[in-house]
Amino acid sequence: MKRAKSEDGGPPRWMEALAAILLPPACREHILGDMRERYQSPGRYFIEGARAIPFVILSRVRRVANGGTLLLEAMGMYAAFLAAGRLEEGNLAGPLALWRLAVPPAALLCALLLGDTYAQPEERDGRSGLLYAGFAALAVAVAGDSLTVSRWVAIAGGGLSLLFVAGVRLYLPHGAGHTPLATGLAFARRETPVAGRRRHLPELSAVVAILVLLWLFHQTARFYHLVK
Amino acid sequence: MGRQDSLGQFEQLVLTAILTLRDDAYGVSIHAKVAELSSPKPVSLGAVYVTLDRLEDKGFVKSRLADPTPERGGRSKRYYQLEALGETALQESAVTAKRIWDAFCEVLGKDWARELSGKRWRKEPGR
């Protein structure tokens, strides 16, 4: 059977380019090479890519996602939108107002995580995540009233959120080599001292998250006159 | 060793593959070896990459990128090497597996074990 290959005997260029776009840069080089080495036909290449690439992306997300920092960033961004919500009357009114305000920070958080996943492996300051979050903030601002918050709240909240996240990333080391979720175990075994300021970050973030959630529930319950 | 140090079955297979491949342990060769070890169960390439990432995070293996080669379209291979921690964890898993095997033999008899081994070996040439 005749194999459909590119000029140099590998997979079709468009297929390889598509796989290269989808794969995070940190694992692009060796996985593309491995897939090329195993190449038999375009169909098999496609199936192999479809079966491997989603897992590789998820694995990368797990490696770059620092639970504590992510929680801190999420809380900070929500607080930023909450503060921005006070700019205009009516933003904090209504039964689901506080929950509605959580939609833009959630979008920004997803963009942040995506940016971290597709960051260059040598990047340690988390600027890709910030860039992606910046685009998400812009998209939220453009979407404006059609989304859950008004345009001005989106602009102010997005700006404050980006400032907060930039501050967090400036203060805390970032990247796959600095994620307690991924490397904490290895750190513990090698008895490498973890920086003091990071040691209790996950616990602290969890406490803050619980307090914010309790406050949110209290506010919602107060609106419905369940509590005074 | 703590509970976190215990290895899953697939992690044991991947570590064993790296151990046996020595200096030639990279994605494709590890996948081929794991597929051979777990035969007749099929193994996906994605599962191998995810497990290699996890083992690296746990400090059981380390990796390095080699120089690009023309047969891979100028792409590099990522070679994996067993760390002392990984070797210890694999040894402990092997000891546990041996204990399980001995317990089986004790309950079901040596003939049963020989029969099972024979079945396994008879399958090999036909594969």
Tab-separated table of C-alpha atoms in Angstrom:
chain	number	residue	atom	x	y	z
A	1	MET	CA	0.000	0.000	0.000
A	2	LYS	CA	1.301	3.407	-0.914
A	3	ARG	CA	1.956	5.607	2.097
A	4	ALA	CA	0.978	9.244	2.025
A	5	LYS	CA	4.064	10.989	3.327
A	6	SER	CA	5.620	14.379	3.061
A	7	GLU	CA	8.664	14.832	0.802
A	8	ASP	CA	11.069	13.728	3.527
A	9	GLY	CA	9.140	10.531	4.336
A	10	GLY	CA	7.359	11.861	7.396
A	11	PRO	CA	3.712	12.707	8.019
A	12	PRO	CA	1.934	15.359	5.913
A	13	ARG	CA	3.198	18.795	6.852
A	14	TRP	CA	-0.214	20.163	7.775
A	15	MET	CA	-0.797	17.298	10.198
A	16	GLU	CA	2.559	17.809	11.864
A	17	ALA	CA	1.933	21.561	12.032
A	18	LEU	CA	-1.455	20.970	13.659
A	19	ALA	CA	0.102	18.628	16.232
A	20	ALA	CA	2.848	21.203	16.874
A	21	ILE	CA	0.240	23.906	17.548
A	22	LEU	CA	-1.722	21.700	19.935
A	23	LEU	CA	1.257	20.377	21.892
A	24	PRO	CA	2.599	22.608	24.682
A	25	PRO	CA	6.119	23.884	23.809
A	26	ALA	CA	7.695	22.080	26.770
A	27	CYS	CA	6.930	18.652	25.264
A	28	ARG	CA	6.549	19.577	21.584
A	29	GLU	CA	10.032	18.656	20.430
A	30	HIS	CA	10.320	15.075	21.683
A	31	ILE	CA	6.673	14.079	21.209
A	32	LEU	CA	6.609	15.294	17.603
A	33	GLY	CA	9.847	13.376	17.035
A	34	ASP	CA	8.405	10.227	18.621
A	35	MET	CA	5.230	10.496	16.552
A	36	ARG	CA	7.275	10.965	13.401
A	37	GLU	CA	9.407	7.930	14.238
A	38	ARG	CA	6.247	5.832	14.648
A	39	TYR	CA	4.635	7.244	11.523
A	40	GLN	CA	2.966	4.672	9.250
A	41	SER	CA	0.094	6.433	7.524
A	42	PRO	CA	-1.788	9.752	7.868
A	43	GLY	CA	-4.784	7.945	9.381
A	44	ARG	CA	-2.723	6.246	12.055
A	45	TYR	CA	-0.820	9.448	12.729
A	46	PHE	CA	-4.119	11.260	13.245
A	47	ILE	CA	-5.500	8.561	15.555
A	48	GLU	CA	-2.280	8.394	17.539
A	49	GLY	CA	-2.231	12.178	17.903
A	50	ALA	CA	-5.900	12.304	18.913
A	51	ARG	CA	-5.256	9.655	21.557
A	52	ALA	CA	-2.005	11.089	22.923
A	53	ILE	CA	-2.185	14.889	22.671
A	54	PRO	CA	-5.157	15.508	25.041
A	55	PHE	CA	-3.416	13.485	27.763
A	56	VAL	CA	-0.155	15.305	27.184
A	57	ILE	CA	-1.940	18.677	27.510
A	58	LEU	CA	-3.701	17.593	30.713
A	59	SER	CA	-0.437	16.315	32.130
A	60	ARG	CA	1.190	19.662	31.354
A	61	VAL	CA	-1.711	21.516	33.011
A	62	ARG	CA	-1.210	19.372	36.115
A	63	ARG	CA	2.514	20.131	36.103
A	64	VAL	CA	2.182	23.899	35.787
A	65	ALA	CA	-0.898	24.336	37.978
A	66	ASN	CA	0.155	25.367	41.440
A	67	GLY	CA	-2.967	24.768	43.532
A	68	GLY	CA	-2.145	27.346	46.186
A	69	THR	CA	-1.116	30.131	43.817
A	70	LEU	CA	-4.047	29.430	41.504
A	71	LEU	CA	-6.488	29.682	44.411
A	72	LEU	CA	-4.859	32.898	45.578
A	73	GLU	CA	-5.085	34.341	42.059
A	74	ALA	CA	-8.725	33.266	41.730
A	75	MET	CA	-9.639	34.908	45.026
A	76	GLY	CA	-7.728	38.074	44.156
A	77	MET	CA	-9.394	38.353	40.762
A	78	TYR	CA	-12.821	37.827	42.279
A	79	ALA	CA	-12.121	40.501	44.871
A	80	ALA	CA	-11.008	42.821	42.042
A	81	PHE	CA	-14.282	42.322	40.156
A	82	LEU	CA	-16.207	42.694	43.398
A	83	ALA	CA	-14.482	46.024	44.025
A	84	ALA	CA	-15.092	47.084	40.424
A	85	GLY	CA	-18.744	46.095	40.791
A	86	ARG	CA	-19.152	48.909	43.323
A	87	LEU	CA	-18.374	51.435	40.556
A	88	GLU	CA	-21.883	51.213	39.178
A	89	GLU	CA	-25.104	50.898	41.045
A	90	GLY	CA	-27.057	47.724	40.615
A	91	ASN	CA	-24.058	45.473	39.995
A	92	LEU	CA	-24.245	44.019	43.466
A	93	ALA	CA	-28.014	43.901	43.599
A	94	GLY	CA	-30.140	40.926	42.679
A	95	PRO	CA	-30.239	37.372	43.914
A	96	LEU	CA	-27.333	36.077	41.846
A	97	ALA	CA	-25.250	39.252	41.573
A	98	LEU	CA	-22.289	37.908	43.508
A	99	TRP	CA	-22.264	34.712	41.508
A	100	ARG	CA	-22.650	36.635	38.239
A	101	LEU	CA	-19.547	38.622	39.115
A	102	ALA	CA	-17.612	35.347	39.341
A	103	VAL	CA	-17.972	34.621	35.604
A	104	PRO	CA	-15.305	37.072	34.288
A	105	PRO	CA	-12.651	36.027	36.857
A	106	ALA	CA	-13.361	32.393	35.980
A	107	ALA	CA	-12.728	33.181	32.300
A	108	LEU	CA	-9.523	35.004	33.213
A	109	LEU	CA	-8.395	32.095	35.366
A	110	CYS	CA	-8.921	29.617	32.507
A	111	ALA	CA	-6.913	31.896	30.206
A	112	LEU	CA	-4.186	32.172	32.840
A	113	LEU	CA	-3.941	28.396	33.116
A	114	LEU	CA	-3.906	28.018	29.339
A	115	GLY	CA	-1.128	30.591	29.069
A	116	ASP	CA	0.931	28.798	31.714
A	117	THR	CA	0.423	25.473	29.926
A	118	TYR	CA	1.617	26.865	26.598
A	119	ALA	CA	4.474	28.918	28.055
A	120	GLN	CA	8.036	28.241	26.948
A	121	PRO	CA	9.702	25.775	29.360
A	122	GLU	CA	12.444	28.233	30.352
A	123	GLU	CA	9.910	30.914	31.302
A	124	ARG	CA	9.801	31.434	35.055
A	125	ASP	CA	7.905	34.711	35.496
A	126	GLY	CA	4.521	33.531	34.205
A	127	ARG	CA	4.222	36.315	31.618
A	128	SER	CA	2.491	34.021	29.071
A	129	GLY	CA	-0.293	33.373	31.534
A	130	LEU	CA	-0.603	37.104	32.127
A	131	LEU	CA	-0.712	37.765	28.372
A	132	TYR	CA	-3.476	35.191	27.863
A	133	ALA	CA	-5.379	36.618	30.841
A	134	GLY	CA	-4.931	40.081	29.326
A	135	PHE	CA	-6.566	38.905	26.108
A	136	ALA	CA	-9.355	37.296	28.119
A	137	ALA	CA	-9.874	40.554	30.048
A	138	LEU	CA	-10.020	42.405	26.728
A	139	ALA	CA	-12.553	39.898	25.391
A	140	VAL	CA	-14.663	40.280	28.551
A	141	ALA	CA	-14.518	44.085	28.181
A	142	VAL	CA	-15.485	43.902	24.484
A	143	ALA	CA	-18.322	41.509	25.246
A	144	GLY	CA	-19.393	44.068	27.868
A	145	ASP	CA	-23.060	44.161	28.724
A	146	SER	CA	-23.863	41.051	26.734
A	147	LEU	CA	-21.845	39.094	29.310
A	148	THR	CA	-22.627	39.145	33.008
A	149	VAL	CA	-21.182	42.544	33.934
A	150	SER	CA	-21.162	46.026	32.385
A	151	ARG	CA	-18.252	47.172	30.198
A	152	TRP	CA	-16.800	49.556	32.803
A	153	VAL	CA	-16.898	46.945	35.517
A	154	ALA	CA	-15.202	44.503	33.119
A	155	ILE	CA	-12.456	47.022	32.289
A	156	ALA	CA	-11.840	48.042	35.900
A	157	GLY	CA	-12.110	44.488	37.230
A	158	GLY	CA	-9.898	43.093	34.479
A	159	GLY	CA	-7.259	45.769	35.028
A	160	LEU	CA	-7.209	45.264	38.784
A	161	SER	CA	-7.096	41.487	38.313
A	162	LEU	CA	-4.101	41.698	35.996
A	163	LEU	CA	-2.302	43.982	38.449
A	164	PHE	CA	-2.972	41.559	41.277
A	165	VAL	CA	-1.850	38.507	39.292
A	166	ALA	CA	1.284	40.337	38.112
A	167	GLY	CA	2.062	41.145	41.755
A	168	VAL	CA	1.548	37.540	42.832
A	169	ARG	CA	3.793	36.282	40.031
A	170	LEU	CA	6.455	38.817	40.834
A	171	TYR	CA	6.514	37.688	44.441
A	172	LEU	CA	6.205	33.943	43.941
A	173	PRO	CA	8.468	31.927	41.627
A	174	HIS	CA	6.532	30.425	38.791
A	175	GLY	CA	6.722	27.580	36.282
A	176	ALA	CA	6.747	23.813	36.126
A	177	GLY	CA	9.853	23.582	38.315
A	178	HIS	CA	8.167	25.521	41.093
A	179	THR	CA	4.831	23.807	41.506
A	180	PRO	CA	4.360	22.237	44.933
A	181	LEU	CA	1.637	19.991	43.518
A	182	ALA	CA	4.035	18.509	41.022
A	183	THR	CA	7.355	18.617	42.773
A	184	GLY	CA	6.488	18.780	46.444
A	185	LEU	CA	7.004	15.073	46.814
A	186	ALA	CA	10.389	15.221	45.127
A	187	PHE	CA	11.363	18.209	47.275
A	188	ALA	CA	10.356	16.368	50.429
A	189	ARG	CA	12.353	13.295	49.514
A	190	ARG	CA	15.466	15.221	48.571
A	191	GLU	CA	15.066	17.296	51.724
A	192	THR	CA	15.416	20.457	49.675
A	193	PRO	CA	14.194	23.369	51.798
A	194	VAL	CA	11.140	25.012	50.277
A	195	ALA	CA	11.171	28.787	50.546
A	196	GLY	CA	9.495	29.902	53.786
A	197	ARG	CA	7.094	32.295	52.125
A	198	ARG	CA	5.720	29.463	49.981
A	199	ARG	CA	5.586	26.742	52.617
A	200	HIS	CA	2.121	27.519	53.968
A	201	LEU	CA	0.667	29.070	50.821
A	202	PRO	CA	-1.776	26.233	49.926
A	203	GLU	CA	-3.181	26.088	53.469
A	204	LEU	CA	-3.447	29.876	53.674
A	205	SER	CA	-5.167	30.061	50.291
A	206	ALA	CA	-7.607	27.330	51.302
A	207	VAL	CA	-8.543	29.240	54.461
A	208	VAL	CA	-9.048	32.453	52.447
A	209	ALA	CA	-11.131	30.553	49.877
A	210	ILE	CA	-13.345	29.056	52.590
A	211	LEU	CA	-13.834	32.479	54.213
A	212	VAL	CA	-14.768	34.069	50.877
A	213	LEU	CA	-17.207	31.243	50.105
A	214	LEU	CA	-18.804	31.585	53.563
A	215	TRP	CA	-19.133	35.331	53.013
A	216	LEU	CA	-20.686	34.713	49.586
A	217	PHE	CA	-23.243	32.310	51.029
A	218	HIS	CA	-23.960	34.756	53.849
A	219	GLN	CA	-24.553	37.602	51.378
A	220	THR	CA	-26.860	35.442	49.265
A	221	ALA	CA	-28.744	34.251	52.331
A	222	ARG	CA	-29.044	37.852	53.570
A	223	PHE	CA	-30.523	38.892	50.246
A	224	TYR	CA	-33.216	36.273	50.601
A	225	HIS	CA	-33.764	37.432	54.216
A	226	LEU	CA	-32.773	34.036	55.532
A	227	VAL	CA	-30.433	35.722	58.017
A	228	LYS	CA	-30.329	39.249	59.465
B	1	MET	CA	8.691	4.695	52.878
B	2	GLY	CA	5.450	6.559	53.039
B	3	ARG	CA	2.228	5.790	51.309
B	4	GLN	CA	2.922	8.327	48.576
B	5	ASP	CA	5.962	6.325	47.486
B	6	SER	CA	3.968	3.269	46.420
B	7	LEU	CA	3.867	2.627	42.706
B	8	GLY	CA	0.860	1.869	40.555
B	9	GLN	CA	1.010	-1.106	38.225
B	10	PHE	CA	1.509	1.025	35.135
B	11	GLU	CA	4.214	3.056	36.867
B	12	GLN	CA	5.975	-0.226	37.698
B	13	LEU	CA	5.829	-1.227	34.030
B	14	VAL	CA	7.253	2.111	32.874
B	15	LEU	CA	10.044	2.030	35.485
B	16	THR	CA	10.868	-1.559	34.532
B	17	ALA	CA	11.031	-0.532	30.873
B	18	ILE	CA	13.431	2.318	31.703
B	19	LEU	CA	15.526	-0.055	33.828
B	20	THR	CA	15.836	-2.642	31.058
B	21	LEU	CA	16.396	-0.150	28.228
B	22	ARG	CA	19.198	1.611	30.143
B	23	ASP	CA	20.713	4.301	27.872
B	24	ASP	CA	18.118	3.861	25.122
B	25	ALA	CA	15.042	4.773	27.170
B	26	TYR	CA	13.029	7.378	25.272
B	27	GLY	CA	9.314	7.726	24.394
B	28	VAL	CA	9.078	5.234	21.522
B	29	SER	CA	11.350	2.560	23.008
B	30	ILE	CA	9.693	2.843	26.438
B	31	HIS	CA	6.256	2.516	24.848
B	32	ALA	CA	7.373	-0.577	22.889
B	33	LYS	CA	8.824	-2.185	26.019
B	34	VAL	CA	5.763	-1.387	28.138
B	35	ALA	CA	3.511	-2.816	25.417
B	36	GLU	CA	5.640	-5.972	25.443
B	37	LEU	CA	5.499	-6.243	29.233
B	38	SER	CA	1.761	-5.621	29.486
B	39	SER	CA	0.866	-7.835	26.502
B	40	PRO	CA	-1.860	-8.646	25.448
B	41	LYS	CA	-3.255	-5.395	26.905
B	42	PRO	CA	-2.832	-2.489	24.481
B	43	VAL	CA	-0.945	0.561	25.740
B	44	SER	CA	-1.406	4.083	24.403
B	45	LEU	CA	1.497	6.429	23.828
B	46	GLY	CA	-0.345	9.172	25.757
B	47	ALA	CA	-0.553	7.011	28.884
B	48	VAL	CA	3.203	6.468	28.744
B	49	TYR	CA	3.924	10.215	28.482
B	50	VAL	CA	1.576	11.039	31.364
B	51	THR	CA	3.185	8.379	33.547
B	52	LEU	CA	6.693	9.548	32.647
B	53	ASP	CA	5.728	13.109	33.653
B	54	ARG	CA	4.318	11.868	36.955
B	55	LEU	CA	7.383	9.743	37.692
B	56	GLU	CA	9.609	12.727	36.960
B	57	ASP	CA	7.556	14.900	39.318
B	58	LYS	CA	7.883	12.263	42.029
B	59	GLY	CA	11.649	12.254	41.552
B	60	PHE	CA	11.783	8.632	40.367
B	61	VAL	CA	13.242	9.431	36.957
B	62	LYS	CA	15.110	12.286	35.347
B	63	SER	CA	15.155	13.265	31.697
B	64	ARG	CA	17.352	15.098	29.212
B	65	LEU	CA	16.928	16.201	25.621
B	66	ALA	CA	19.433	14.689	23.191
B	67	ASP	CA	20.701	16.216	19.965
B	68	PRO	CA	18.244	16.311	17.040
B	69	THR	CA	18.421	13.436	14.557
B	70	PRO	CA	17.546	13.582	10.828
B	71	GLU	CA	15.381	10.419	10.882
B	72	ARG	CA	13.066	12.169	13.315
B	73	GLY	CA	12.794	15.223	11.107
B	74	GLY	CA	15.418	17.099	13.089
B	75	ARG	CA	13.586	16.554	16.381
B	76	SER	CA	15.322	15.571	19.594
B	77	LYS	CA	14.705	12.515	21.734
B	78	ARG	CA	13.980	12.884	25.430
B	79	TYR	CA	15.951	10.234	27.253
B	80	TYR	CA	14.833	9.022	30.682
B	81	GLN	CA	17.031	7.660	33.418
B	82	LEU	CA	16.124	5.939	36.654
B	83	GLU	CA	16.933	7.856	39.849
B	84	ALA	CA	17.982	6.135	43.072
B	85	LEU	CA	14.499	6.789	44.503
B	86	GLY	CA	12.868	5.128	41.516
B	87	GLU	CA	15.140	2.127	41.770
B	88	THR	CA	14.302	1.708	45.462
B	89	ALA	CA	10.575	2.049	44.807
B	90	LEU	CA	10.781	-0.506	41.984
B	91	GLN	CA	12.729	-2.925	44.179
B	92	GLU	CA	10.078	-2.638	46.898
B	93	SER	CA	7.344	-3.274	44.352
B	94	ALA	CA	9.205	-6.319	43.052
B	95	VAL	CA	9.581	-7.683	46.588
B	96	THR	CA	5.849	-7.187	47.190
B	97	ALA	CA	5.025	-8.891	43.878
B	98	LYS	CA	7.292	-11.795	44.868
B	99	ARG	CA	5.462	-12.121	48.196
B	100	ILE	CA	2.122	-12.200	46.359
B	101	TRP	CA	3.479	-14.846	43.988
B	102	ASP	CA	4.767	-16.949	46.894
B	103	ALA	CA	1.393	-16.688	48.623
B	104	PHE	CA	-0.329	-17.846	45.440
B	105	CYS	CA	2.044	-20.777	45.134
B	106	GLU	CA	1.465	-21.704	48.742
B	107	VAL	CA	-2.316	-21.736	48.347
B	108	LEU	CA	-2.696	-23.094	44.832
B	109	GLY	CA	0.386	-25.287	44.675
B	110	LYS	CA	3.640	-25.275	42.707
B	111	ASP	CA	2.079	-27.129	39.745
B	112	TRP	CA	-0.366	-24.320	39.233
B	113	ALA	CA	2.476	-21.780	39.217
B	114	ARG	CA	4.452	-23.891	36.747
B	115	GLU	CA	1.409	-24.230	34.544
B	116	LEU	CA	0.833	-20.474	34.604
B	117	SER	CA	4.481	-19.788	33.780
B	118	GLY	CA	4.299	-22.341	30.956
B	119	LYS	CA	1.228	-20.647	29.517
B	120	ARG	CA	2.996	-17.337	29.529
B	121	TRP	CA	6.129	-18.725	27.896
B	122	ARG	CA	4.219	-20.695	25.272
B	123	LYS	CA	2.480	-17.477	24.193
B	124	GLU	CA	5.730	-15.624	23.557
B	125	PRO	CA	6.912	-17.166	20.237
B	126	GLY	CA	3.504	-16.842	18.579
B	127	ARG	CA	3.181	-13.123	19.353
